[in-house]
Short mmCIF file of C-alpha atoms and ligand atoms in Angstrom, two decimals:
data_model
loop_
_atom_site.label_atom_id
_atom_site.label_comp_id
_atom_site.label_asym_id
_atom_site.label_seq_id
_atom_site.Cartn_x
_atom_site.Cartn_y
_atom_site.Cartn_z
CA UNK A 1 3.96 -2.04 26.34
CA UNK A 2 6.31 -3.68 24.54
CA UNK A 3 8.95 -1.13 22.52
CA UNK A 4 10.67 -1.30 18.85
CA UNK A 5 13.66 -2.40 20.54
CA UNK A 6 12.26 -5.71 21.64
CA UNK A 7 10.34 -7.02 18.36
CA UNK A 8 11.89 -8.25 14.87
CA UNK A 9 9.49 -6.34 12.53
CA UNK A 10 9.16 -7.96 9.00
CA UNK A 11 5.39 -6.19 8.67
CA UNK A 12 6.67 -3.01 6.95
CA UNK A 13 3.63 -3.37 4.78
CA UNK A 14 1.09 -2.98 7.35
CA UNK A 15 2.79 0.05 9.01
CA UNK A 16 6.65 1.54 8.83
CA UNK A 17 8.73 2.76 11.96
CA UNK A 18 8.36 6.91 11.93
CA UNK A 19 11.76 7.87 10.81
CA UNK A 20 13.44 10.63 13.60
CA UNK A 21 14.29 12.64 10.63
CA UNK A 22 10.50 13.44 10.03
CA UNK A 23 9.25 13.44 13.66
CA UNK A 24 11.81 16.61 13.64
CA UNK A 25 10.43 17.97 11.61
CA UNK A 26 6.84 17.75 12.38
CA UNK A 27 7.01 18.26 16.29
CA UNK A 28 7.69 22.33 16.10
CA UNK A 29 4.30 22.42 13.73
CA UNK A 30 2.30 20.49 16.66
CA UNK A 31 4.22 22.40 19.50
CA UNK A 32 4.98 26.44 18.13
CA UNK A 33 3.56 27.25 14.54
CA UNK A 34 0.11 26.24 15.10
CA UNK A 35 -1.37 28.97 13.15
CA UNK A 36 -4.03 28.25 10.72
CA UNK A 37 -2.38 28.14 7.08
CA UNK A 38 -5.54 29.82 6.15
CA UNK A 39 -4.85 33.12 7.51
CA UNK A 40 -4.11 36.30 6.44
CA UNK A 41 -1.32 37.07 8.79
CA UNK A 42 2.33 35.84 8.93
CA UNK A 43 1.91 33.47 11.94
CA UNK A 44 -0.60 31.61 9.32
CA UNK A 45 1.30 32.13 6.18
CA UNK A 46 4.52 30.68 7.59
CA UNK A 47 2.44 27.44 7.89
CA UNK A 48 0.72 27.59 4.27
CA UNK A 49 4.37 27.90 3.32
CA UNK A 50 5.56 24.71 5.31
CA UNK A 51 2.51 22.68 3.42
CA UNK A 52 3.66 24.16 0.05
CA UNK A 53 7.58 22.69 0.95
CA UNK A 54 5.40 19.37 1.47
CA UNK A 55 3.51 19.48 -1.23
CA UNK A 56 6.80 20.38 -3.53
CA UNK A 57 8.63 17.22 -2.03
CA UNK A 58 5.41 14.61 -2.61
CA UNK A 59 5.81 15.85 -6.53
CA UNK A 60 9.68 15.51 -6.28
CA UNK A 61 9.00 11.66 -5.44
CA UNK A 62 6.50 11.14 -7.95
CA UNK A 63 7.66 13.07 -10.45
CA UNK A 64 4.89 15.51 -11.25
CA UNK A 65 4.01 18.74 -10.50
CA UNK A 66 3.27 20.14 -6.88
CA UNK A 67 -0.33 21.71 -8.34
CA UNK A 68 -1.18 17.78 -8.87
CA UNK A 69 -1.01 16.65 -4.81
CA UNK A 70 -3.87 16.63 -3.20
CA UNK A 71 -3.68 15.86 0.69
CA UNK A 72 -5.76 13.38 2.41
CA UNK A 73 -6.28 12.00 5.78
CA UNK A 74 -5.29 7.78 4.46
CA UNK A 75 -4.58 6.39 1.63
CA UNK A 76 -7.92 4.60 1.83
CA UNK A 77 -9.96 8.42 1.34
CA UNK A 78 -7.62 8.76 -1.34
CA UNK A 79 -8.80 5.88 -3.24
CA UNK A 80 -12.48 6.52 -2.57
CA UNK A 81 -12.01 10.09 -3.23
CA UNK A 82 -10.50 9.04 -6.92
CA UNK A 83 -13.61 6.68 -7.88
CA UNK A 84 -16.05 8.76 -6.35
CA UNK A 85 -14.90 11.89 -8.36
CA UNK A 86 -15.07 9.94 -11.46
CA UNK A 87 -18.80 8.92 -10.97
CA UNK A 88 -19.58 12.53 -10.55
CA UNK A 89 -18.42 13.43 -13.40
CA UNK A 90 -20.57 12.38 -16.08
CA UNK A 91 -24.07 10.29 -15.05
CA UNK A 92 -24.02 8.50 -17.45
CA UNK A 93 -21.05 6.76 -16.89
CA UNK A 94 -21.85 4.66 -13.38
CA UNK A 95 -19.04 1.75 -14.01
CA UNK A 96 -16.14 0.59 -12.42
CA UNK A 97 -13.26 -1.33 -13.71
CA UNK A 98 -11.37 -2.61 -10.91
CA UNK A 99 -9.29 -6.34 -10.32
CA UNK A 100 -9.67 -9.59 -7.63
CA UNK A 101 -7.08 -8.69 -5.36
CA UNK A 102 -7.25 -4.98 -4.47
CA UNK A 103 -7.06 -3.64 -0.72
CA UNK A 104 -10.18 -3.29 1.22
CA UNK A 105 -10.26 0.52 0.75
CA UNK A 106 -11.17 0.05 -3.16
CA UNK A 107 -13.20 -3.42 -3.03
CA UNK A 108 -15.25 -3.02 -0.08
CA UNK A 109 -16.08 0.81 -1.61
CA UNK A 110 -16.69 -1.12 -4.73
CA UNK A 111 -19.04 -3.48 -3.17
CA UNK A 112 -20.83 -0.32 -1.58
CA UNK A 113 -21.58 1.43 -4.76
CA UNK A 114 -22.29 -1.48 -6.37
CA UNK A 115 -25.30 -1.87 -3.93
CA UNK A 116 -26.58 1.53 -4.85
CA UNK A 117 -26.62 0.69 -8.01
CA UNK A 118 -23.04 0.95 -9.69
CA UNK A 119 -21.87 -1.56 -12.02
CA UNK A 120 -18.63 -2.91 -10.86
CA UNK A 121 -16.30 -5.47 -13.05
CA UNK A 122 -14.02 -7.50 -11.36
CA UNK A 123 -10.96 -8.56 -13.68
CA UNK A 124 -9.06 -12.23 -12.60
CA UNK A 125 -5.66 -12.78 -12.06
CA UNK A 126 -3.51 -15.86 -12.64
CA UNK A 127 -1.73 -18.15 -10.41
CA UNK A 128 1.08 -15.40 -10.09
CA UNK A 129 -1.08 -13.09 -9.12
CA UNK A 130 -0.76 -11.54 -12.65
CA UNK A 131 -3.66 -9.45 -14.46
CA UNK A 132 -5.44 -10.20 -17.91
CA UNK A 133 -5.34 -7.25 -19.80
CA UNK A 134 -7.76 -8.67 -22.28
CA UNK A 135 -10.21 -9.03 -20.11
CA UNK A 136 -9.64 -5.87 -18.63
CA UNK A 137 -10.10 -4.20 -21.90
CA UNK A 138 -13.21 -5.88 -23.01
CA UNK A 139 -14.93 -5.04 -19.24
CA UNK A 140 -14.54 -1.57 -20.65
CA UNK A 141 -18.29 -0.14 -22.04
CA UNK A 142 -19.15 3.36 -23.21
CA UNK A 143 -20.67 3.62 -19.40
CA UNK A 144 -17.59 3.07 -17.65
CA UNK A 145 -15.84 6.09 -15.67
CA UNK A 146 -12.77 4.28 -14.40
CA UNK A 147 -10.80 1.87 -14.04
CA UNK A 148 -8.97 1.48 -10.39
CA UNK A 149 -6.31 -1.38 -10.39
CA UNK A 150 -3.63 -1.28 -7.40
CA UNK A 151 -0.13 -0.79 -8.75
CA UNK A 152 1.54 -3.52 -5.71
CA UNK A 153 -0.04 -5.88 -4.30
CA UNK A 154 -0.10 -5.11 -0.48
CA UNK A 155 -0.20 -9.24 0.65
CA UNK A 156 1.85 -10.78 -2.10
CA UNK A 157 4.01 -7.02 -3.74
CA UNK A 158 2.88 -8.25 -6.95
CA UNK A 159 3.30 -5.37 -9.65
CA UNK A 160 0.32 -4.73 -12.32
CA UNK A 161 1.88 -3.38 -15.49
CA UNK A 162 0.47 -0.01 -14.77
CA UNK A 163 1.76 1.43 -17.51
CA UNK A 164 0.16 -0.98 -20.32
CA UNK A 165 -3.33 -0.31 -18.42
CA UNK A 166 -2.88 3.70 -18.50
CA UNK A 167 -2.55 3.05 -22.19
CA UNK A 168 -5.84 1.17 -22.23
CA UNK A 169 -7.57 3.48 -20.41
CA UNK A 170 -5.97 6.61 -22.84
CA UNK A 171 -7.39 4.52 -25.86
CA UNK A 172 -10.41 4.14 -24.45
CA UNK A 173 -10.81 7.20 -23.22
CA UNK A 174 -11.49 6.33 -19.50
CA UNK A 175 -9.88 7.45 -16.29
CA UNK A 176 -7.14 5.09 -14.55
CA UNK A 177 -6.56 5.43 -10.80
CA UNK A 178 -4.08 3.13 -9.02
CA UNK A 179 -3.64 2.58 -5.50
CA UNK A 180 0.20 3.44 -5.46
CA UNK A 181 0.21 3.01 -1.44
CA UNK A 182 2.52 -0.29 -1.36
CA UNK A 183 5.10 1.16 -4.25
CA UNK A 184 5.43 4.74 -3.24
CA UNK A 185 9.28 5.07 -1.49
CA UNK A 186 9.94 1.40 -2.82
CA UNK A 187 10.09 1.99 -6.60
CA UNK A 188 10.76 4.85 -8.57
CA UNK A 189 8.06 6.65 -10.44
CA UNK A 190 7.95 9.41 -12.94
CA UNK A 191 4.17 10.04 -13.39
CA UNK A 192 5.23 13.13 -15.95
CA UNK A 193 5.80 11.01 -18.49
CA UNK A 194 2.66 8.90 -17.57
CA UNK A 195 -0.79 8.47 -19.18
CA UNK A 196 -2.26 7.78 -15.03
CA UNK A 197 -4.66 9.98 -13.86
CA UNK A 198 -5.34 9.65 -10.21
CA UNK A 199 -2.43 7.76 -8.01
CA UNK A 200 -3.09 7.30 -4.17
CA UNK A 201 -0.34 6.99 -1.21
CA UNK A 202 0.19 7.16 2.39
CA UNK A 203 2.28 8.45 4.52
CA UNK A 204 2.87 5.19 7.17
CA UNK A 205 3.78 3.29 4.56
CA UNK A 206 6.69 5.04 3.97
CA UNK A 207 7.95 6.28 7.61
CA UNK A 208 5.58 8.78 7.91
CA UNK A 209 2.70 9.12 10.16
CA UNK A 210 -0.27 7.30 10.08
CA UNK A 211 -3.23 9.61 9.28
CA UNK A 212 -2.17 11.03 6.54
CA UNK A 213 -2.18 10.27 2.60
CA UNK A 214 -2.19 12.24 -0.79
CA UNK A 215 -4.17 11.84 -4.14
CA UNK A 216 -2.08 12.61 -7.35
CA UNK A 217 -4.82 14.58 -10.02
CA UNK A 218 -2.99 14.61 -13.23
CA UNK A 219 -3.61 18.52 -14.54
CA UNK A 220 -5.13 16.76 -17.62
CA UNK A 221 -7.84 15.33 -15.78
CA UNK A 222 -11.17 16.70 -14.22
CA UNK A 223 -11.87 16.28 -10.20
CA UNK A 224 -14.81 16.18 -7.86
CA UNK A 225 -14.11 16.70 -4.38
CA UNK A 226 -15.59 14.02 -1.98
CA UNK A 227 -15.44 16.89 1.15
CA UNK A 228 -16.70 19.72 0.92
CA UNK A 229 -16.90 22.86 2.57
CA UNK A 230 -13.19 25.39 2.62
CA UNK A 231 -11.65 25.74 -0.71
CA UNK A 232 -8.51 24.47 1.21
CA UNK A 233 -6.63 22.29 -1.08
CA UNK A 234 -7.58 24.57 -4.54
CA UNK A 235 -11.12 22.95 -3.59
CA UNK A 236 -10.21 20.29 -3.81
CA UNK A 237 -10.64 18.17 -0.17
CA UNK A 238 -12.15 20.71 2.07
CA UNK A 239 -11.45 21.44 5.73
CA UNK A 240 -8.56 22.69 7.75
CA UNK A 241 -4.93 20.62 6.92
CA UNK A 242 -3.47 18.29 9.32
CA UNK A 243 -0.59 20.57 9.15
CA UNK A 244 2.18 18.65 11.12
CA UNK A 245 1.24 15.00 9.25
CA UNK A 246 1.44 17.36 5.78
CA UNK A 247 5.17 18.34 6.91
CA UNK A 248 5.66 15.10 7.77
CA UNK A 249 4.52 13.29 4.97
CA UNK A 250 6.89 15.83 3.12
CA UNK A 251 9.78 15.01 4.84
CA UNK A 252 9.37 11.35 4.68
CA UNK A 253 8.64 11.95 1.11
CA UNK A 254 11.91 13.79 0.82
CA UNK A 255 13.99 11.28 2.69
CA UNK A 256 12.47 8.09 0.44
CA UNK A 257 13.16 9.59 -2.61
CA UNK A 258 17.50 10.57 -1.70
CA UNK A 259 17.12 6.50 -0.06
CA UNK A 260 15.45 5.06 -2.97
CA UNK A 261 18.09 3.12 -5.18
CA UNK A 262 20.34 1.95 -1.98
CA UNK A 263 17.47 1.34 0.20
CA UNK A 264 16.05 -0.66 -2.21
CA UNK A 265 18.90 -3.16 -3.11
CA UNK A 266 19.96 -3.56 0.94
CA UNK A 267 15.98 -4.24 1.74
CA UNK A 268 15.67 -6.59 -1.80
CA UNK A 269 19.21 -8.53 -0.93
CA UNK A 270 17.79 -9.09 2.71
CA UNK A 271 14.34 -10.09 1.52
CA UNK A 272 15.64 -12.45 -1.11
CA UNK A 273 18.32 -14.22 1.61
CA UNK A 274 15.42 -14.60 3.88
CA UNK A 275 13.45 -16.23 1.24
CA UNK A 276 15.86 -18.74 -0.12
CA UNK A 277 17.13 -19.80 3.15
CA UNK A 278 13.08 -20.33 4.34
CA UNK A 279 12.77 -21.83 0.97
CA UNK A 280 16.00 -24.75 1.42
CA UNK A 281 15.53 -25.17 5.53
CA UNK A 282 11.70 -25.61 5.61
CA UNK A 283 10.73 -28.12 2.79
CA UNK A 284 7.07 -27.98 1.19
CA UNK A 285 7.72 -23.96 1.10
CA UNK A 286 5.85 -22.00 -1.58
CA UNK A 287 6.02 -18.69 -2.59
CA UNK A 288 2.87 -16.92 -3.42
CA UNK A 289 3.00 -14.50 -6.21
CA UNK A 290 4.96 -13.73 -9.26
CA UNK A 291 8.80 -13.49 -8.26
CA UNK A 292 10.15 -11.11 -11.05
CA UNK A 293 7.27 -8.78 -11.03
CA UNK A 294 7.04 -8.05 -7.39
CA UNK A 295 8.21 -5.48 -4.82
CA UNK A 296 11.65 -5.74 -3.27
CA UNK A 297 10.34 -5.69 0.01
CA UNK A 298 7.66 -8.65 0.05
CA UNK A 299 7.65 -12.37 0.70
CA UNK A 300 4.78 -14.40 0.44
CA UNK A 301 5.03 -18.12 1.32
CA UNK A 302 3.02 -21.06 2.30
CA UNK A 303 3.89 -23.88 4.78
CA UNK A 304 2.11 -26.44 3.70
CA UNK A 305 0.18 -28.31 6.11
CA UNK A 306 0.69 -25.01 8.45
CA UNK A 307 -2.34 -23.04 9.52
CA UNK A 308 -1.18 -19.01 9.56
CA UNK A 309 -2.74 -17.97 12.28
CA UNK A 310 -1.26 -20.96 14.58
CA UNK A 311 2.27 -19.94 12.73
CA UNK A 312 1.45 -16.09 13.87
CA UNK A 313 1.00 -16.60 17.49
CA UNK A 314 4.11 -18.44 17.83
CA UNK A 315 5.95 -16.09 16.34
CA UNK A 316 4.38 -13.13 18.66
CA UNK A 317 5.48 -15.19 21.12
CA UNK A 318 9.50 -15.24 20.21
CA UNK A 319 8.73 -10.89 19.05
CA UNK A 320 8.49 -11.87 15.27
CA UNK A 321 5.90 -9.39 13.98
CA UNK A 322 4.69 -10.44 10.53
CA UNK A 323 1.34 -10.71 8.68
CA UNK A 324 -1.04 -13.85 7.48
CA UNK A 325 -1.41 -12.55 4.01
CA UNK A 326 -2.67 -8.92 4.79
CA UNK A 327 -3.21 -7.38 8.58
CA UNK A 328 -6.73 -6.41 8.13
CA UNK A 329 -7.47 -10.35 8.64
CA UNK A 330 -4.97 -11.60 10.78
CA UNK A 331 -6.56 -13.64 13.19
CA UNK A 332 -9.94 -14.49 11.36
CA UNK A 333 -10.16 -17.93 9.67
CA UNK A 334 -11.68 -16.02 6.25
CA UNK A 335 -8.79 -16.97 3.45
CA UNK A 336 -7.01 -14.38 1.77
CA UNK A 337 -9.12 -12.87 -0.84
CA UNK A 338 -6.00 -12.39 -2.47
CA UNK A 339 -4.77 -15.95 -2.71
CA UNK A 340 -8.41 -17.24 -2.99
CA UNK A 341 -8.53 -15.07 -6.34
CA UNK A 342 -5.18 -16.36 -7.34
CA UNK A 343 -6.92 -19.89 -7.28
CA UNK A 344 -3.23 -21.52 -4.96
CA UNK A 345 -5.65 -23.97 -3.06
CA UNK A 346 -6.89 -24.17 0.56
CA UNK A 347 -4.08 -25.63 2.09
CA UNK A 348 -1.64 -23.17 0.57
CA UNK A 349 -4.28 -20.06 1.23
CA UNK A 350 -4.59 -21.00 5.04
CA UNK A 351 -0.82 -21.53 5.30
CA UNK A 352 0.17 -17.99 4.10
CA UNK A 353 2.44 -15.48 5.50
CA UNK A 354 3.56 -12.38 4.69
CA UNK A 355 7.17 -10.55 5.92
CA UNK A 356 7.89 -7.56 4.58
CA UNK A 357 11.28 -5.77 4.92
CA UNK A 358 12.26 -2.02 5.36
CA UNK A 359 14.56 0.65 6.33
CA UNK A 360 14.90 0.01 9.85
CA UNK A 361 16.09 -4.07 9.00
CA UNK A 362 19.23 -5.09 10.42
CA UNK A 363 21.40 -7.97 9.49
CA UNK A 364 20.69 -8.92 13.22
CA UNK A 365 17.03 -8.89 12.47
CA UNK A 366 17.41 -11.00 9.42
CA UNK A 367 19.92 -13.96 11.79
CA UNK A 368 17.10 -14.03 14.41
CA UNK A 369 14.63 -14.84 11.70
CA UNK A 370 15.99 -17.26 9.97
CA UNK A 371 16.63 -19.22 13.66
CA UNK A 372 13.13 -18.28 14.26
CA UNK A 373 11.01 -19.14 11.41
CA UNK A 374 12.28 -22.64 10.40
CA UNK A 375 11.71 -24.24 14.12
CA UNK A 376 8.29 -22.90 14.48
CA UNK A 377 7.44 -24.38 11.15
CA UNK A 378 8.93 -27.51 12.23
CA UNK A 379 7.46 -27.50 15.95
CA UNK A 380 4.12 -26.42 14.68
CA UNK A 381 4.29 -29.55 11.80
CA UNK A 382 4.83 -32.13 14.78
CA UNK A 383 1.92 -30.60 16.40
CA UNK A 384 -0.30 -29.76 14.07
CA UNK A 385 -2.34 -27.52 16.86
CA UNK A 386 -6.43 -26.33 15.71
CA UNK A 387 -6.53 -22.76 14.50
CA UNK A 388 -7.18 -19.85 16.52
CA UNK A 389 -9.97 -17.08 15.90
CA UNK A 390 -10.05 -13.44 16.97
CA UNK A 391 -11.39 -10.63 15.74
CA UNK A 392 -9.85 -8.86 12.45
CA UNK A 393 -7.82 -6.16 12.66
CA UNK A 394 -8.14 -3.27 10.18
CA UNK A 395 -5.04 -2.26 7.80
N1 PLP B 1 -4.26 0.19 -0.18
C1 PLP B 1 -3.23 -0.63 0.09
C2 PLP B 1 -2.61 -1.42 -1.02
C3 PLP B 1 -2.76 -0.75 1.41
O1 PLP B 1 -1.75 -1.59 1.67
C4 PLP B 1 -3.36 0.02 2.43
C5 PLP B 1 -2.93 -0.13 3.84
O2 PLP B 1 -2.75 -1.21 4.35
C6 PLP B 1 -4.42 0.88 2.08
C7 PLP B 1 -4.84 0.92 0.78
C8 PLP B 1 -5.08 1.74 3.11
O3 PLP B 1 -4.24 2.82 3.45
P1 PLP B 1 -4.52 3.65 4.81
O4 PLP B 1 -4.18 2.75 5.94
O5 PLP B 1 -3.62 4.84 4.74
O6 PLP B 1 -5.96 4.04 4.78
#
């Protein structure tokens, strides 16, 4: 196996390191209070108590009110559980709004209600990776129930103007849901003063465990639950809670939001050396995505005449963990549907590579790869080696 200790990890987008502060706390709720937070008696209630401390510190980070969490078991339930509860609503209203470049959990679910019938629009984005809000607007008919746009972009940290779409949606008097999983614990949010509806996260995105995620229901808005069965959650997502993740999502919750403004500038000031050093040792270097609007964490770039996958293995091979574009495809030779949509060409959409920063980055970390990354580039350039396939991953 090998251990934390022996990799540079610049993939905090596809997962985060637990952080020992949370593991703490969630080991005496796998280990001692195991009761079921269901129960009438005190061995039970001490644990419906522990969820309610979770549940209070989710709302602390998003700014909203603990009634509003929902807990889920990923961030990808979350976002199905968000669209789905807005086609039950009302039957006449059987279309989705949602954008090119959203994470497998909302466009393969879109693709799956569109074949049973579903209307689905797809909105474009530009070059940067940026939205058109006018064509978002006028995909909006009398029969749509939502519209579900992804606040970051998980392969380039592109930010949509959530905001100016919540107002959209308010005008036009449709729900907005947006997949929040890349921004929560990177950017602060205040959804009490938002127009959003529905707003999805996970916990191993943010140095919690994987497993576990959380649906924001504004109290304005109406919900269907996807499970059903207990009226755990105020029937809301049935069956018994994953009780330690819950804690631990809480804590993690807790710890991102006291980290948030330092954590933020440290991971943005390492992300941004890393990029312009890339950018003046490796020439014919391209970053993918808008570089204002974009998460501190994320770079995106493209060595051209540099096939990801080939640039991926070599990497492995001196411990640098990143991505090519998103995890879910690393190793397949499909292009990122997220580059594809943002039109950047083949060469540039084979050659991309995602490293994302996080708490756990050291300056040390940050040295290694900037030895690392510019002499595979340049070995790989005077080799020019065929790609590899394997099978696709999954996050
Ligand atoms: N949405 C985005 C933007 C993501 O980055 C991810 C995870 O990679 C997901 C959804 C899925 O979240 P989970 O792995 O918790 O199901």
């Amino acid at each position: 196996m090998i251990s934390s200790d022996q990799v540079i990890y610049l993939d905090n987008n596809a997962t985060t390191q637990l952080d020992p502060a949370v593991i703490e706390e969630m080991l005496p709720f796998l280990i001692k209070y195991f009761g079921n937070p269901s129960s009438g008696y005190g061995f039970g209630a001490q644990v419906r108590s522990a969820i309610d401390l979770a549940r209070q510190r989710v709302a602390a980070l998003l700014g909203c009110e603990p009634g509003e969490i929902v807990f889920t078991s990923c961030g990808t339930e979350s976002n199905n559980a968000a669209i789905n509860s807005a086609l039950q609503l009302d039957p006449a209203r059987q279309h989705v709004v949602t954008t090119a470049v959203e994470h497998s959990a909302t466009w393969r679910h879109c693709d799956a209600l569109s074949k049973r019938g579903c209307a689905v629009s797809t909105i474009s984005v530009d070059g940067d990776g940026n939205l058109d809000l006018e064509e978002l607007e006028s995909a909006i008919t009398p029969q749509t129930a939502i519209i579900s746009a992804m606040w970051a972009n998980n392969e380039t940290g592109v930010l949509f103007p959530v905001e100016r779409i919540a107002e959209i949606a308010r005008r036009k008097r449709v729900l907005f849901h947006t997949d929040a999983i890349q921004v929560v614990g990177k950017i602060r949010i205040r959804l009490a003063d938002s127009t959003i509806n529905s707003l999805s996260l996970s916990a191993h995105k943010l140095h919690g465990p994987k497993g576990v995620g959380a649906l924001y229901v504004s109290k304005r808005s109406a919900f269907k639950p996807s499970l059903i069965g207990g009226s755990q959650e105020n029937n809301r997502r049935a069956g018994t809670e994953n009780v330690a993740s819950i804690v631990a999502l809480g804590k993690a919750a807790e710890c991102a939001a006291s980290a948030l403004g330092e954590e933020a500038t440290r991971v943005r000031a390492m992300r941004d050396r890393f990029e312009t050093t890339v950018l003046e040792k490796v020439p014919d270097t391209f970053v993918n995505g808008d570089r204002t609007a974009r998460l501190p964490n994320t770079s995106n770039l493209s060595f051209a005449g540099v096939e990801s996958d080939a640039a991926l293995m070599m990497l492995d091979r001196h411990q640098l963990c990143c991505s090519a574009g998103s995890a879910c495809r690393t190793g397949s030779l499909e292009a990122s549907h997220v580059l594809r949509a943002m039109k950047l060409g083949a060469d540039r959409t084979r050659g991309s590579m995602r490293f994302s920063f996080g708490r756990f980055n050291t300056e040390a970390d940050l040295e290694k790869a900037l030895e690392i990354v510019p002499s595979v580039i340049s070995k790989l350039r005077s080799l020019s080696p065929a790609p590899v396939v394997r099978e696709p991953a999954g996050v």
